[in-house]
Amino acid sequence: MNRYNIKQMIQVSNLSKSFDTIHAVNNISFSIRKGEVFGLLGPNGAGKSTIINLMSTILKSDEGEILINENDIKQNSTICKQLIGVVPQEISLYDEFSAVDNLIFWGSLYKVPAKILKQRIKNILKLIGLYDRKDDLIKTYSGGMKRRINIAAALLHNPEILFMDEPTVGVDPQSRNKIFEIIETLNQQGITIVYTTHYMEEVERLCKRIAIMDAGKIVAQGTQTELQKQSNVKEAVQITFQLISEVQLEQLQSQLQIKINQSEQKIIIECDVNKDLSNIISICNKSNLRIKDIKLKKANLEAIFLSLTGKQLRD
Ligand SMILES: Nc1ncnc2c1ncn2[C@@H]1O[C@H](COP(=O)(O)OP(=O)(O)OP(=O)(O)O)[C@@H](O)[C@H]1O
Ligand SMILES: [Mg+2]
């Protein structure tokens, strides 16, 4: 079978892993399509790294099945390992080696032939924007630069899938943006990416589909719109007026034909912000209501996460 026709790149079914009494991963199932960036979003200890370690054969599951491009990870681990590149949560580089020597070391572990490896290292260093620093020792690199070399090390055997476990922790905003660009470029080249993080804005920017994790379970999964529906979080706009009377409020309500909640000079309207906002403002203007302030309450992942788990994602 031509593997490029296979839609599901990763299928995880009823996966469980415990450490003594801790159910780190508790009966989890999800699928990841070829070519997508899939986000695993959850707080500290949710089980994200454990899932990455199970999918990359570093850990063995207690129960459940993992298929990588239809290969069972337990029966065909060699094929699976070739398909996967792993960017671990902890940076694993030799400080006393140069960047290029670190990459030669990692490439030789994957048995990439020397000549191919040399060319690949060059291309990857250019991709991550560190080609001109290639001969500098890792100990002279910033945290963000080390993270980028960590990503490069995972790409040397040309994997079709990249697991990235919190790749932006401890990096400056400039390196973070560079890492996002690298991910977008790799994805455009067809690489399937699994991205773990507890930063919602990263998932919102990068991931087409998301699994929200908490305490070893997937609480909800889908696109952001699907998650919003599951969580019942509504978008709204809050408008504060200079002055609004009871009569004006009633008129506004009948014109808008949307239920509005009022407290003092403020109203809150649940609506599709992108679609409805300009119409709401125009009706207010026509009614001679002077707007003092407008606040958007978007149904972002933060609100969705809170509604699904009862917790703030950030500690
Ligand atoms: N090797 C281990 N031995 C014992 N317990 C472990 C081990 N690895 C993970 N755990 C426990 O399993 C749970 C899930 O940990 P995991 O590292 O998968 O979480 P995480 O979502 O990656 O968290 P973080 O955002 O902090 O990286 C935690 O309670 C953790 O303490
Ligand atoms: Mg982790």
mmCIF file of C-alpha atoms and ligand atoms in Angstrom:
data_model
loop_
_atom_site.group_PDB
_atom_site.id
_atom_site.type_symbol
_atom_site.label_atom_id
_atom_site.label_comp_id
_atom_site.label_asym_id
_atom_site.label_seq_id
_atom_site.Cartn_x
_atom_site.Cartn_y
_atom_site.Cartn_z
ATOM 1 C CA MET A 1 0.000 0.000 0.000
ATOM 2 C CA ASN A 2 1.231 3.504 -0.764
ATOM 3 C CA ARG A 3 1.721 4.996 2.683
ATOM 4 C CA TYR A 4 1.076 8.528 1.433
ATOM 5 C CA ASN A 5 -2.559 7.542 0.859
ATOM 6 C CA ILE A 6 -3.046 6.650 4.501
ATOM 7 C CA LYS A 7 -4.977 9.350 6.256
ATOM 8 C CA GLN A 8 -4.358 8.489 9.898
ATOM 9 C CA MET A 9 -0.675 8.877 10.680
ATOM 10 C CA ILE A 10 -1.035 8.020 14.352
ATOM 11 C CA GLN A 11 -3.763 6.036 16.083
ATOM 12 C CA VAL A 12 -3.745 5.687 19.832
ATOM 13 C CA SER A 13 -6.371 3.432 21.418
ATOM 14 C CA ASN A 14 -7.146 2.953 25.108
ATOM 15 C CA LEU A 15 -3.604 3.798 26.140
ATOM 16 C CA SER A 16 -2.687 3.570 29.822
ATOM 17 C CA LYS A 17 0.528 3.959 31.783
ATOM 18 C CA SER A 18 0.971 4.104 35.540
ATOM 19 C CA PHE A 19 3.968 4.820 37.732
ATOM 20 C CA ASP A 20 3.202 2.997 40.994
ATOM 21 C CA THR A 21 -0.085 4.563 42.071
ATOM 22 C CA ILE A 22 0.000 7.492 39.606
ATOM 23 C CA HIS A 23 -2.162 7.016 36.508
ATOM 24 C CA ALA A 24 0.004 9.225 34.268
ATOM 25 C CA VAL A 25 -1.969 8.211 31.165
ATOM 26 C CA ASN A 26 -5.408 6.829 31.833
ATOM 27 C CA ASN A 27 -7.267 5.098 28.985
ATOM 28 C CA ILE A 28 -6.590 7.665 26.282
ATOM 29 C CA SER A 29 -7.561 7.451 22.581
ATOM 30 C CA PHE A 30 -6.924 9.860 19.706
ATOM 31 C CA SER A 31 -5.961 9.906 16.030
ATOM 32 C CA ILE A 32 -3.692 12.251 14.127
ATOM 33 C CA ARG A 33 -4.004 12.779 10.391
ATOM 34 C CA LYS A 34 -1.091 12.913 8.004
ATOM 35 C CA GLY A 35 0.199 16.451 7.617
ATOM 36 C CA GLU A 36 -1.523 18.059 10.581
ATOM 37 C CA VAL A 37 -0.116 19.895 13.592
ATOM 38 C CA PHE A 38 -1.831 18.298 16.574
ATOM 39 C CA GLY A 39 -1.632 19.983 19.975
ATOM 40 C CA LEU A 40 -1.572 18.270 23.362
ATOM 41 C CA LEU A 41 -2.492 21.011 25.811
ATOM 42 C CA GLY A 42 -2.398 20.498 29.557
ATOM 43 C CA PRO A 43 -0.965 21.708 32.861
ATOM 44 C CA ASN A 44 2.083 20.291 34.683
ATOM 45 C CA GLY A 45 1.686 16.584 35.327
ATOM 46 C CA ALA A 46 -1.205 16.153 32.865
ATOM 47 C CA GLY A 47 0.616 13.274 31.135
ATOM 48 C CA LYS A 48 1.843 14.974 27.949
ATOM 49 C CA SER A 49 5.460 13.805 28.154
ATOM 50 C CA THR A 50 4.371 10.316 29.130
ATOM 51 C CA ILE A 51 2.278 10.101 25.945
ATOM 52 C CA ILE A 52 5.207 11.387 23.844
ATOM 53 C CA ASN A 53 7.520 8.847 25.506
ATOM 54 C CA LEU A 54 5.034 6.028 24.865
ATOM 55 C CA MET A 55 4.573 7.038 21.210
ATOM 56 C CA SER A 56 8.324 7.260 20.666
ATOM 57 C CA THR A 57 9.015 3.821 22.267
ATOM 58 C CA ILE A 58 10.982 5.316 25.171
ATOM 59 C CA LEU A 59 8.333 3.926 27.551
ATOM 60 C CA LYS A 60 6.202 0.778 27.301
ATOM 61 C CA SER A 61 2.471 1.061 27.882
ATOM 62 C CA ASP A 62 0.579 -1.005 30.442
ATOM 63 C CA GLU A 63 -2.409 -1.246 28.141
ATOM 64 C CA GLY A 64 -3.620 -0.025 24.772
ATOM 65 C CA GLU A 65 -2.347 0.199 21.243
ATOM 66 C CA ILE A 66 -0.301 2.728 19.276
ATOM 67 C CA LEU A 67 -0.164 2.578 15.476
ATOM 68 C CA ILE A 68 2.321 4.754 13.618
ATOM 69 C CA ASN A 69 1.408 4.846 9.932
ATOM 70 C CA GLU A 70 -0.458 1.565 10.556
ATOM 71 C CA ASN A 71 2.554 -0.089 12.199
ATOM 72 C CA ASP A 72 2.032 -1.415 15.704
ATOM 73 C CA ILE A 73 4.700 0.219 17.846
ATOM 74 C CA LYS A 74 5.314 -2.930 19.889
ATOM 75 C CA GLN A 75 5.640 -5.277 16.915
ATOM 76 C CA ASN A 76 7.367 -2.939 14.449
ATOM 77 C CA SER A 77 9.351 -0.612 16.652
ATOM 78 C CA THR A 78 12.267 -0.283 14.176
ATOM 79 C CA ILE A 79 9.980 0.959 11.371
ATOM 80 C CA CYS A 80 8.202 3.274 13.803
ATOM 81 C CA LYS A 81 11.457 4.759 15.103
ATOM 82 C CA GLN A 82 12.513 5.601 11.544
ATOM 83 C CA LEU A 83 9.253 7.462 10.974
ATOM 84 C CA ILE A 84 9.541 9.526 14.144
ATOM 85 C CA GLY A 85 11.767 12.389 15.234
ATOM 86 C CA VAL A 86 11.608 13.405 18.891
ATOM 87 C CA VAL A 87 12.365 16.816 20.351
ATOM 88 C CA PRO A 88 12.499 15.992 24.071
ATOM 89 C CA GLN A 89 11.380 18.347 26.816
ATOM 90 C CA GLU A 90 14.898 18.363 28.288
ATOM 91 C CA ILE A 91 17.663 19.641 26.008
ATOM 92 C CA SER A 92 20.007 16.754 25.234
ATOM 93 C CA LEU A 93 23.187 18.207 23.757
ATOM 94 C CA TYR A 94 26.880 18.034 24.614
ATOM 95 C CA ASP A 95 27.974 21.439 25.881
ATOM 96 C CA GLU A 96 31.642 20.944 25.048
ATOM 97 C CA PHE A 97 30.911 20.005 21.402
ATOM 98 C CA SER A 98 30.156 22.433 18.599
ATOM 99 C CA ALA A 99 26.645 22.469 17.122
ATOM 100 C CA VAL A 100 27.808 20.640 14.020
ATOM 101 C CA ASP A 101 29.634 17.955 16.048
ATOM 102 C CA ASN A 102 26.517 17.423 18.170
ATOM 103 C CA LEU A 103 24.498 16.916 15.008
ATOM 104 C CA ILE A 104 27.088 14.511 13.526
ATOM 105 C CA PHE A 105 26.853 12.520 16.752
ATOM 106 C CA TRP A 106 23.029 12.332 16.662
ATOM 107 C CA GLY A 107 22.987 11.576 12.935
ATOM 108 C CA SER A 108 25.430 8.693 13.330
ATOM 109 C CA LEU A 109 23.185 7.183 16.017
ATOM 110 C CA TYR A 110 20.499 6.996 13.329
ATOM 111 C CA LYS A 111 23.079 5.495 10.954
ATOM 112 C CA VAL A 112 22.657 8.251 8.365
ATOM 113 C CA PRO A 113 25.486 7.746 5.795
ATOM 114 C CA ALA A 114 28.246 10.346 6.320
ATOM 115 C CA LYS A 115 27.906 12.108 2.971
ATOM 116 C CA ILE A 116 24.112 12.450 3.200
ATOM 117 C CA LEU A 117 24.439 13.513 6.819
ATOM 118 C CA LYS A 118 26.840 16.350 5.968
ATOM 119 C CA GLN A 119 24.454 17.822 3.397
ATOM 120 C CA ARG A 120 21.443 17.341 5.665
ATOM 121 C CA ILE A 121 23.148 19.059 8.588
ATOM 122 C CA LYS A 122 23.911 22.005 6.337
ATOM 123 C CA ASN A 123 20.300 22.266 5.137
ATOM 124 C CA ILE A 124 18.851 21.883 8.624
ATOM 125 C CA LEU A 125 21.231 24.453 10.137
ATOM 126 C CA LYS A 126 20.101 26.893 7.465
ATOM 127 C CA LEU A 127 16.463 26.075 8.190
ATOM 128 C CA ILE A 128 16.891 26.802 11.904
ATOM 129 C CA GLY A 129 18.911 29.950 11.181
ATOM 130 C CA LEU A 130 22.138 28.847 12.895
ATOM 131 C CA TYR A 131 24.385 27.934 9.974
ATOM 132 C CA ASP A 132 26.805 30.793 10.665
ATOM 133 C CA ARG A 133 27.159 29.655 14.325
ATOM 134 C CA LYS A 134 27.664 25.983 13.471
ATOM 135 C CA ASP A 135 31.249 25.723 14.756
ATOM 136 C CA ASP A 136 30.584 27.443 18.094
ATOM 137 C CA LEU A 137 30.439 25.289 21.215
ATOM 138 C CA ILE A 138 26.938 24.608 22.544
ATOM 139 C CA LYS A 139 27.919 26.091 25.914
ATOM 140 C CA THR A 140 28.179 29.490 24.196
ATOM 141 C CA TYR A 141 24.602 29.233 22.863
ATOM 142 C CA SER A 142 21.539 30.937 24.362
ATOM 143 C CA GLY A 143 18.638 28.821 25.637
ATOM 144 C CA GLY A 144 16.653 29.504 22.468
ATOM 145 C CA MET A 145 19.557 28.541 20.211
ATOM 146 C CA LYS A 146 20.024 25.260 22.110
ATOM 147 C CA ARG A 147 16.321 24.537 21.630
ATOM 148 C CA ARG A 148 16.727 25.040 17.887
ATOM 149 C CA ILE A 149 19.679 22.611 17.764
ATOM 150 C CA ASN A 150 17.534 20.169 19.782
ATOM 151 C CA ILE A 151 14.958 20.405 16.982
ATOM 152 C CA ALA A 152 17.661 19.951 14.326
ATOM 153 C CA ALA A 153 18.881 16.762 16.029
ATOM 154 C CA ALA A 154 15.408 15.251 15.678
ATOM 155 C CA LEU A 155 15.311 15.887 11.920
ATOM 156 C CA LEU A 156 18.568 14.264 10.787
ATOM 157 C CA HIS A 157 17.064 10.923 9.715
ATOM 158 C CA ASN A 158 14.351 12.695 7.709
ATOM 159 C CA PRO A 159 11.346 11.626 9.811
ATOM 160 C CA GLU A 160 7.755 11.949 8.587
ATOM 161 C CA ILE A 161 6.503 12.728 12.084
ATOM 162 C CA LEU A 162 7.938 15.127 14.640
ATOM 163 C CA PHE A 163 7.096 14.966 18.346
ATOM 164 C CA MET A 164 7.858 18.263 20.047
ATOM 165 C CA ASP A 165 7.602 18.262 23.832
ATOM 166 C CA GLU A 166 7.306 21.864 25.086
ATOM 167 C CA PRO A 167 9.935 23.153 22.651
ATOM 168 C CA THR A 168 9.622 26.805 23.671
ATOM 169 C CA VAL A 169 10.110 26.524 27.432
ATOM 170 C CA GLY A 170 12.757 28.973 28.601
ATOM 171 C CA VAL A 171 13.254 30.698 25.253
ATOM 172 C CA ASP A 172 13.162 34.401 24.462
ATOM 173 C CA PRO A 173 10.344 35.785 22.261
ATOM 174 C CA GLN A 174 12.626 36.071 19.208
ATOM 175 C CA SER A 175 13.694 32.415 19.337
ATOM 176 C CA ARG A 176 10.103 31.428 20.055
ATOM 177 C CA ASN A 177 8.970 33.113 16.844
ATOM 178 C CA LYS A 178 11.794 31.451 14.954
ATOM 179 C CA ILE A 179 10.692 28.060 16.332
ATOM 180 C CA PHE A 180 7.116 28.764 15.158
ATOM 181 C CA GLU A 181 8.435 29.585 11.682
ATOM 182 C CA ILE A 182 10.474 26.362 11.646
ATOM 183 C CA ILE A 183 7.380 24.359 12.614
ATOM 184 C CA GLU A 184 5.309 26.023 9.892
ATOM 185 C CA THR A 185 8.007 25.344 7.276
ATOM 186 C CA LEU A 186 8.353 21.699 8.324
ATOM 187 C CA ASN A 187 4.595 21.275 8.236
ATOM 188 C CA GLN A 188 4.417 22.818 4.744
ATOM 189 C CA GLN A 189 6.954 20.175 3.717
ATOM 190 C CA GLY A 190 4.403 17.557 4.790
ATOM 191 C CA ILE A 191 5.726 16.591 8.217
ATOM 192 C CA THR A 192 3.074 15.615 10.744
ATOM 193 C CA ILE A 193 3.696 17.341 14.081
ATOM 194 C CA VAL A 194 2.578 16.564 17.621
ATOM 195 C CA TYR A 195 3.130 19.589 19.821
ATOM 196 C CA THR A 196 2.784 19.607 23.601
ATOM 197 C CA THR A 197 2.528 22.791 25.602
ATOM 198 C CA HIS A 198 0.759 24.567 28.419
ATOM 199 C CA TYR A 199 0.751 27.830 26.458
ATOM 200 C CA MET A 200 -2.676 28.322 24.927
ATOM 201 C CA GLU A 201 -1.585 31.001 22.496
ATOM 202 C CA GLU A 202 0.909 28.544 20.944
ATOM 203 C CA VAL A 203 -1.773 25.962 20.339
ATOM 204 C CA GLU A 204 -4.124 28.633 18.967
ATOM 205 C CA ARG A 205 -1.464 29.747 16.506
ATOM 206 C CA LEU A 206 -0.028 26.393 15.427
ATOM 207 C CA CYS A 207 -2.486 23.556 15.854
ATOM 208 C CA LYS A 208 -5.389 22.570 13.684
ATOM 209 C CA ARG A 209 -6.713 20.085 16.200
ATOM 210 C CA ILE A 210 -6.163 19.985 19.923
ATOM 211 C CA ALA A 211 -6.531 17.488 22.760
ATOM 212 C CA ILE A 212 -7.028 19.104 26.147
ATOM 213 C CA MET A 213 -5.466 16.945 28.866
ATOM 214 C CA ASP A 214 -5.853 16.964 32.597
ATOM 215 C CA ALA A 215 -4.694 14.404 35.173
ATOM 216 C CA GLY A 216 -3.959 11.616 32.687
ATOM 217 C CA LYS A 217 -7.185 11.994 30.698
ATOM 218 C CA ILE A 218 -8.222 13.753 27.519
ATOM 219 C CA VAL A 219 -10.983 16.090 28.646
ATOM 220 C CA ALA A 220 -11.968 17.117 25.103
ATOM 221 C CA GLN A 221 -10.497 17.061 21.614
ATOM 222 C CA GLY A 222 -11.202 18.627 18.239
ATOM 223 C CA THR A 223 -10.736 21.912 16.414
ATOM 224 C CA GLN A 224 -11.030 25.062 18.481
ATOM 225 C CA THR A 225 -14.577 25.574 17.211
ATOM 226 C CA GLU A 226 -15.502 22.009 18.183
ATOM 227 C CA LEU A 227 -13.992 22.501 21.636
ATOM 228 C CA GLN A 228 -15.955 25.710 22.048
ATOM 229 C CA LYS A 229 -19.187 23.855 21.304
ATOM 230 C CA GLN A 230 -18.319 21.075 23.761
ATOM 231 C CA SER A 231 -17.526 23.576 26.499
ATOM 232 C CA ASN A 232 -20.545 25.860 26.014
ATOM 233 C CA VAL A 233 -18.317 28.931 26.270
ATOM 234 C CA LYS A 234 -20.013 31.796 24.455
ATOM 235 C CA GLU A 235 -18.431 34.793 22.815
ATOM 236 C CA ALA A 236 -19.711 38.158 23.932
ATOM 237 C CA VAL A 237 -19.199 41.862 23.611
ATOM 238 C CA GLN A 238 -19.458 44.196 26.583
ATOM 239 C CA ILE A 239 -20.407 47.789 25.783
ATOM 240 C CA THR A 240 -20.355 50.613 28.308
ATOM 241 C CA PHE A 241 -22.425 53.705 27.414
ATOM 242 C CA GLN A 242 -22.124 57.262 28.628
ATOM 243 C CA LEU A 243 -25.777 56.964 29.550
ATOM 244 C CA ILE A 244 -28.571 54.553 28.658
ATOM 245 C CA SER A 245 -32.180 54.771 29.877
ATOM 246 C CA GLU A 246 -34.654 51.901 30.344
ATOM 247 C CA VAL A 247 -36.550 53.026 27.241
ATOM 248 C CA GLN A 248 -33.390 53.173 25.126
ATOM 249 C CA LEU A 249 -32.397 49.752 26.358
ATOM 250 C CA GLU A 250 -35.747 48.265 25.340
ATOM 251 C CA GLN A 251 -35.478 49.907 21.911
ATOM 252 C CA LEU A 252 -31.949 48.578 21.480
ATOM 253 C CA GLN A 253 -33.024 45.106 22.451
ATOM 254 C CA SER A 254 -35.834 45.078 19.890
ATOM 255 C CA GLN A 255 -33.532 46.416 17.154
ATOM 256 C CA LEU A 256 -30.727 43.968 17.851
ATOM 257 C CA GLN A 257 -33.041 41.000 18.266
ATOM 258 C CA ILE A 258 -30.426 39.460 20.552
ATOM 259 C CA LYS A 259 -30.897 38.999 24.272
ATOM 260 C CA ILE A 260 -28.825 41.514 26.194
ATOM 261 C CA ASN A 261 -27.872 41.632 29.833
ATOM 262 C CA GLN A 262 -27.591 44.996 31.497
ATOM 263 C CA SER A 263 -25.959 46.281 34.647
ATOM 264 C CA GLU A 264 -25.842 50.049 35.190
ATOM 265 C CA GLN A 265 -24.521 51.643 31.984
ATOM 266 C CA LYS A 266 -23.061 48.349 30.718
ATOM 267 C CA ILE A 267 -24.623 45.755 28.459
ATOM 268 C CA ILE A 268 -23.309 42.316 27.600
ATOM 269 C CA ILE A 269 -24.405 40.751 24.324
ATOM 270 C CA GLU A 270 -23.652 37.127 23.525
ATOM 271 C CA CYS A 271 -22.963 37.013 19.812
ATOM 272 C CA ASP A 272 -20.584 35.941 17.069
ATOM 273 C CA VAL A 273 -18.114 38.786 17.628
ATOM 274 C CA ASN A 274 -16.556 38.722 14.142
ATOM 275 C CA LYS A 275 -19.904 38.654 12.386
ATOM 276 C CA ASP A 276 -22.142 40.815 14.556
ATOM 277 C CA LEU A 277 -19.967 43.519 16.124
ATOM 278 C CA SER A 278 -20.075 46.119 13.325
ATOM 279 C CA ASN A 279 -23.865 45.816 13.103
ATOM 280 C CA ILE A 280 -24.245 46.274 16.880
ATOM 281 C CA ILE A 281 -22.085 49.420 16.831
ATOM 282 C CA SER A 282 -23.961 50.830 13.879
ATOM 283 C CA ILE A 283 -27.339 50.310 15.604
ATOM 284 C CA CYS A 284 -26.003 51.990 18.764
ATOM 285 C CA ASN A 285 -24.817 54.949 16.682
ATOM 286 C CA LYS A 286 -28.155 55.268 14.893
ATOM 287 C CA SER A 287 -29.913 55.268 18.275
ATOM 288 C CA ASN A 288 -27.631 58.104 19.421
ATOM 289 C CA LEU A 289 -26.183 56.004 22.205
ATOM 290 C CA ARG A 290 -22.705 57.241 23.034
ATOM 291 C CA ILE A 291 -20.289 54.371 23.552
ATOM 292 C CA LYS A 292 -17.659 54.838 26.253
ATOM 293 C CA ASP A 293 -15.912 51.483 26.050
ATOM 294 C CA ILE A 294 -16.083 48.141 24.215
ATOM 295 C CA LYS A 295 -14.559 44.907 25.512
ATOM 296 C CA LEU A 296 -14.511 41.672 23.536
ATOM 297 C CA LYS A 297 -14.956 38.434 25.431
ATOM 298 C CA LYS A 298 -13.658 35.941 22.883
ATOM 299 C CA ALA A 299 -14.204 32.220 23.354
ATOM 300 C CA ASN A 300 -10.471 31.593 23.590
ATOM 301 C CA LEU A 301 -8.832 28.392 24.732
ATOM 302 C CA GLU A 302 -8.292 29.854 28.187
ATOM 303 C CA ALA A 303 -12.057 30.198 28.737
ATOM 304 C CA ILE A 304 -12.691 26.806 27.118
ATOM 305 C CA PHE A 305 -10.075 25.107 29.302
ATOM 306 C CA LEU A 306 -11.506 26.692 32.441
ATOM 307 C CA SER A 307 -15.016 25.620 31.526
ATOM 308 C CA LEU A 308 -13.976 22.018 30.746
ATOM 309 C CA THR A 309 -11.644 21.402 33.688
ATOM 310 C CA GLY A 310 -12.703 23.954 36.282
ATOM 311 C CA LYS A 311 -9.050 25.061 36.462
ATOM 312 C CA GLN A 312 -6.850 27.828 35.144
ATOM 313 C CA LEU A 313 -4.203 26.352 32.861
ATOM 314 C CA ARG A 314 -1.467 28.477 34.372
ATOM 315 C CA ASP A 315 -0.611 27.693 37.983
HETATM 316 N N1 LIG B 1 9.384 8.184 35.537
HETATM 317 C C1 LIG B 1 8.390 8.520 36.342
HETATM 318 N N2 LIG B 1 8.279 7.976 37.563
HETATM 319 C C2 LIG B 1 7.254 8.299 38.398
HETATM 320 N N3 LIG B 1 6.263 9.160 38.052
HETATM 321 C C3 LIG B 1 6.324 9.740 36.856
HETATM 322 C C4 LIG B 1 7.389 9.460 35.935
HETATM 323 N N4 LIG B 1 7.169 10.177 34.807
HETATM 324 C C5 LIG B 1 6.043 10.880 35.020
HETATM 325 N N5 LIG B 1 5.529 10.620 36.237
HETATM 326 C C6 LIG B 1 4.287 11.195 36.797
HETATM 327 O O1 LIG B 1 3.275 11.049 35.826
HETATM 328 C C7 LIG B 1 2.445 12.210 35.769
HETATM 329 C C8 LIG B 1 2.474 12.774 34.368
HETATM 330 O O2 LIG B 1 3.776 13.290 34.102
HETATM 331 P P1 LIG B 1 4.203 13.894 32.697
HETATM 332 O O3 LIG B 1 5.661 14.174 32.780
HETATM 333 O O4 LIG B 1 3.746 12.996 31.622
HETATM 334 O O5 LIG B 1 3.358 15.247 32.673
HETATM 335 P P2 LIG B 1 3.450 16.491 31.686
HETATM 336 O O6 LIG B 1 2.075 16.770 31.218
HETATM 337 O O7 LIG B 1 4.492 16.250 30.667
HETATM 338 O O8 LIG B 1 3.896 17.657 32.668
HETATM 339 P P3 LIG B 1 4.883 18.922 32.417
HETATM 340 O O9 LIG B 1 4.045 19.993 31.762
HETATM 341 O O10 LIG B 1 5.281 19.324 33.810
HETATM 342 O O11 LIG B 1 6.032 18.478 31.590
HETATM 343 C C9 LIG B 1 2.985 13.148 36.828
HETATM 344 O O12 LIG B 1 2.213 12.983 37.994
HETATM 345 C C10 LIG B 1 4.403 12.671 37.054
HETATM 346 O O13 LIG B 1 4.829 12.935 38.368
HETATM 347 MG MG MG B 2 6.212 17.171 30.172
#
